[in-house]
Amino acid sequence: TLTELAARAGLYPSTALRLAGSLIRFGYLARSAEGSYRLGPTPLRLGALYRAGYDLSEQVRPALARLVARTGETGGFYVREGDRRICLFREPSPRPIRLHIEEGAAMPLDRGASAHVLMAFSDGTLPVHAAVRAAGVAISIGQRDPEIAAVAAPVFGGDGRMLGALGISGPLLRLGAAEAEAMAPLVMDEARRLSRVLGA
């Protein structure tokens, strides 16, 4: 509702109403017949344009499907966007207890396996980044969330530039340190396979 929007944004209701009107006009918000607000179509269009700028879907989605089939955990492909990482593509685990991440979700770059990979193969200078470059893979146990573990490896394009991080994540009850170590070669193998498909 307008009252909720104003409260969450810390604005006067009159200011929130004026801004909401502008957002509706440009398609960022839509207003229902009852007067409540929801997202409009513009964010969806911008998300599609953003993803199209990478033109990777036809190659990445099959790689994620194979990785999930081999590991049983949720697969994701992340790209760096400034000081954040974006989940560009994901494939859910078939298991009922699984990690849920939306495509388009933004997360920090200072923790998590895919974050370490993205930093290591761009401008990361910390010891953890050097270790990831040497190993070609990153494992994180409870870094972003104390109940989640992840494994990620870099994906490169034809010009040798890193395109993103391919990885899996899942609950610690299934993906502990030993299991993550055992799955690291599977993640690396799929990342190398995808890199070859992309011309690396």
Short mmCIF file of C-alpha atoms in Angstrom, two decimals:
data_model
loop_
_atom_site.label_atom_id
_atom_site.label_comp_id
_atom_site.label_asym_id
_atom_site.label_seq_id
_atom_site.Cartn_x
_atom_site.Cartn_y
_atom_site.Cartn_z
CA THR A 1 0.00 0.00 0.00
CA LEU A 2 1.03 3.63 -0.27
CA THR A 3 1.36 3.78 3.52
CA GLU A 4 3.72 0.78 3.49
CA LEU A 5 5.75 2.21 0.61
CA ALA A 6 6.13 5.53 2.40
CA ALA A 7 7.10 3.86 5.68
CA ARG A 8 9.68 1.53 4.08
CA ALA A 9 11.21 4.32 2.00
CA GLY A 10 11.19 6.78 4.89
CA LEU A 11 9.18 9.32 2.88
CA TYR A 12 6.11 11.42 3.51
CA PRO A 13 3.04 9.81 1.92
CA SER A 14 2.67 12.79 -0.44
CA THR A 15 6.25 12.33 -1.67
CA ALA A 16 5.78 8.56 -2.01
CA LEU A 17 2.59 9.15 -4.02
CA ARG A 18 4.35 11.55 -6.40
CA LEU A 19 7.30 9.16 -6.91
CA ALA A 20 4.98 6.18 -7.32
CA GLY A 21 3.15 8.09 -10.05
CA SER A 22 6.42 8.55 -11.94
CA LEU A 23 7.34 4.89 -11.49
CA ILE A 24 3.91 3.84 -12.78
CA ARG A 25 4.27 6.12 -15.80
CA PHE A 26 7.55 4.44 -16.78
CA GLY A 27 6.34 0.91 -16.02
CA TYR A 28 8.38 0.22 -12.89
CA LEU A 29 5.27 -0.03 -10.73
CA ALA A 30 1.66 -1.01 -11.38
CA ARG A 31 -1.34 -0.16 -9.23
CA SER A 32 -4.18 -2.61 -8.65
CA ALA A 33 -7.86 -1.71 -8.62
CA GLU A 34 -7.74 -1.97 -4.80
CA GLY A 35 -4.97 0.63 -4.66
CA SER A 36 -2.00 -1.58 -3.77
CA TYR A 37 1.25 -1.44 -5.69
CA ARG A 38 3.38 -4.16 -7.28
CA LEU A 39 6.27 -4.29 -9.74
CA GLY A 40 5.42 -3.31 -13.29
CA PRO A 41 6.72 -4.78 -16.56
CA THR A 42 9.81 -2.56 -16.98
CA PRO A 43 12.04 -4.43 -14.49
CA LEU A 44 11.28 -7.68 -16.34
CA ARG A 45 12.19 -6.09 -19.68
CA LEU A 46 15.40 -4.62 -18.25
CA GLY A 47 16.29 -8.01 -16.75
CA ALA A 48 15.82 -9.64 -20.15
CA LEU A 49 17.97 -6.97 -21.81
CA TYR A 50 20.64 -7.39 -19.16
CA ARG A 51 20.74 -11.14 -19.64
CA ALA A 52 20.69 -10.81 -23.44
CA GLY A 53 23.80 -8.65 -23.17
CA TYR A 54 25.68 -11.77 -22.11
CA ASP A 55 24.13 -14.05 -24.77
CA LEU A 56 25.08 -17.13 -22.77
CA SER A 57 21.77 -18.80 -22.00
CA GLU A 58 21.92 -21.53 -24.66
CA GLN A 59 25.34 -22.68 -23.43
CA VAL A 60 25.06 -22.08 -19.68
CA ARG A 61 21.67 -23.65 -18.99
CA PRO A 62 22.65 -27.13 -20.30
CA ALA A 63 25.88 -26.93 -18.30
CA LEU A 64 23.90 -26.13 -15.15
CA ALA A 65 21.49 -28.98 -15.83
CA ARG A 66 24.39 -31.43 -16.19
CA LEU A 67 26.05 -30.12 -13.04
CA VAL A 68 22.85 -30.48 -11.01
CA ALA A 69 22.32 -34.00 -12.39
CA ARG A 70 25.87 -34.95 -11.38
CA THR A 71 25.84 -33.38 -7.91
CA GLY A 72 22.20 -33.17 -6.83
CA GLU A 73 22.74 -29.60 -5.59
CA THR A 74 21.48 -26.23 -6.88
CA GLY A 75 23.58 -24.87 -9.73
CA GLY A 76 24.23 -21.22 -10.50
CA PHE A 77 26.14 -19.02 -12.92
CA TYR A 78 27.29 -15.70 -11.48
CA VAL A 79 28.72 -12.59 -13.07
CA ARG A 80 30.41 -9.61 -11.50
CA GLU A 81 28.61 -6.28 -11.61
CA GLY A 82 30.72 -3.64 -9.87
CA ASP A 83 31.02 -4.56 -6.21
CA ARG A 84 28.31 -7.24 -6.36
CA ARG A 85 27.76 -10.62 -7.94
CA ILE A 86 24.59 -11.35 -9.85
CA CYS A 87 23.01 -14.78 -10.21
CA LEU A 88 22.48 -14.68 -13.97
CA PHE A 89 21.23 -18.27 -14.37
CA ARG A 90 20.24 -20.98 -11.92
CA GLU A 91 19.08 -24.58 -11.94
CA PRO A 92 17.36 -25.86 -8.78
CA SER A 93 18.27 -29.06 -7.03
CA PRO A 94 15.67 -31.83 -7.41
CA ARG A 95 15.85 -32.45 -3.67
CA PRO A 96 13.15 -31.07 -1.38
CA ILE A 97 15.67 -29.39 0.94
CA ARG A 98 17.71 -27.09 -1.26
CA LEU A 99 19.13 -23.62 -1.60
CA HIS A 100 16.79 -21.17 -3.29
CA ILE A 101 18.29 -18.23 -5.18
CA GLU A 102 16.38 -16.16 -7.71
CA GLU A 103 17.90 -15.30 -11.06
CA GLY A 104 18.89 -11.66 -10.85
CA ALA A 105 19.65 -11.80 -7.12
CA ALA A 106 22.55 -9.57 -6.11
CA MET A 107 24.98 -10.72 -3.44
CA PRO A 108 28.25 -9.43 -1.95
CA LEU A 109 31.66 -10.11 -3.42
CA ASP A 110 33.49 -10.60 -0.13
CA ARG A 111 32.20 -14.08 0.75
CA GLY A 112 31.01 -17.24 -0.94
CA ALA A 113 32.69 -19.53 -3.46
CA SER A 114 31.47 -17.77 -6.61
CA ALA A 115 32.42 -14.39 -5.12
CA HIS A 116 35.97 -15.61 -4.49
CA VAL A 117 36.20 -16.91 -8.07
CA LEU A 118 34.94 -13.65 -9.55
CA MET A 119 37.41 -11.65 -7.48
CA ALA A 120 40.32 -14.04 -8.01
CA PHE A 121 40.09 -13.84 -11.79
CA SER A 122 39.45 -10.10 -11.99
CA ASP A 123 41.28 -7.79 -9.58
CA GLY A 124 41.37 -9.69 -6.29
CA THR A 125 44.60 -9.33 -4.36
CA LEU A 126 43.84 -11.09 -1.07
CA PRO A 127 45.51 -14.40 -0.13
CA VAL A 128 42.19 -16.23 -0.67
CA HIS A 129 42.14 -14.94 -4.26
CA ALA A 130 45.68 -16.18 -4.90
CA ALA A 131 44.71 -19.58 -3.49
CA VAL A 132 41.67 -19.76 -5.78
CA ARG A 133 43.77 -18.83 -8.82
CA ALA A 134 46.26 -21.57 -7.93
CA ALA A 135 43.59 -24.22 -7.32
CA GLY A 136 41.21 -23.19 -10.11
CA VAL A 137 38.27 -23.68 -7.76
CA ALA A 138 36.79 -22.13 -4.61
CA ILE A 139 34.99 -23.82 -1.73
CA SER A 140 33.10 -21.92 0.92
CA ILE A 141 31.60 -23.45 4.04
CA GLY A 142 29.10 -21.28 5.89
CA GLN A 143 30.48 -17.97 4.64
CA ARG A 144 27.43 -16.21 3.18
CA ASP A 145 25.01 -18.25 5.27
CA PRO A 146 26.08 -20.44 8.20
CA GLU A 147 23.98 -23.34 6.90
CA ILE A 148 25.16 -23.26 3.26
CA ALA A 149 28.26 -24.53 1.45
CA ALA A 150 29.29 -23.84 -2.13
CA VAL A 151 31.82 -24.82 -4.78
CA ALA A 152 32.60 -22.66 -7.83
CA ALA A 153 35.03 -22.51 -10.74
CA PRO A 154 35.75 -19.86 -13.40
CA VAL A 155 34.35 -19.90 -16.94
CA PHE A 156 36.38 -18.21 -19.67
CA GLY A 157 35.53 -16.97 -23.16
CA GLY A 158 37.36 -17.00 -26.46
CA ASP A 159 39.48 -13.98 -25.61
CA GLY A 160 40.69 -15.57 -22.37
CA ARG A 161 38.55 -13.19 -20.32
CA MET A 162 36.65 -14.62 -17.38
CA LEU A 163 32.93 -14.58 -18.15
CA GLY A 164 31.63 -15.74 -14.78
CA ALA A 165 31.62 -18.38 -12.09
CA LEU A 166 29.84 -21.71 -12.41
CA GLY A 167 29.01 -23.44 -9.18
CA ILE A 168 26.81 -25.44 -6.88
CA SER A 169 25.49 -24.70 -3.43
CA GLY A 170 23.54 -26.65 -0.89
CA PRO A 171 22.81 -27.23 2.78
CA LEU A 172 25.67 -28.19 5.07
CA LEU A 173 23.79 -31.28 6.17
CA ARG A 174 24.55 -32.69 2.69
CA LEU A 175 27.40 -30.54 1.40
CA GLY A 176 29.97 -30.51 4.16
CA ALA A 177 33.69 -29.91 3.71
CA ALA A 178 34.45 -33.50 2.61
CA GLU A 179 31.55 -33.57 0.15
CA ALA A 180 32.51 -30.17 -1.25
CA GLU A 181 36.08 -31.37 -1.82
CA ALA A 182 34.75 -34.46 -3.59
CA MET A 183 32.49 -32.38 -5.83
CA ALA A 184 35.13 -29.76 -6.71
CA PRO A 185 36.50 -31.83 -9.65
CA LEU A 186 32.96 -32.16 -11.06
CA VAL A 187 32.44 -28.39 -10.91
CA MET A 188 35.86 -27.73 -12.47
CA ASP A 189 35.18 -30.26 -15.22
CA GLU A 190 31.86 -28.65 -16.12
CA ALA A 191 33.38 -25.16 -16.00
CA ARG A 192 36.19 -26.24 -18.35
CA ARG A 193 33.68 -27.91 -20.67
CA LEU A 194 31.57 -24.74 -20.77
CA SER A 195 34.67 -22.64 -21.37
CA ARG A 196 35.58 -24.79 -24.39
CA VAL A 197 32.04 -24.41 -25.77
CA LEU A 198 32.43 -20.64 -25.37
CA GLY A 199 35.70 -20.65 -27.31
CA ALA A 200 38.34 -20.67 -24.57
#
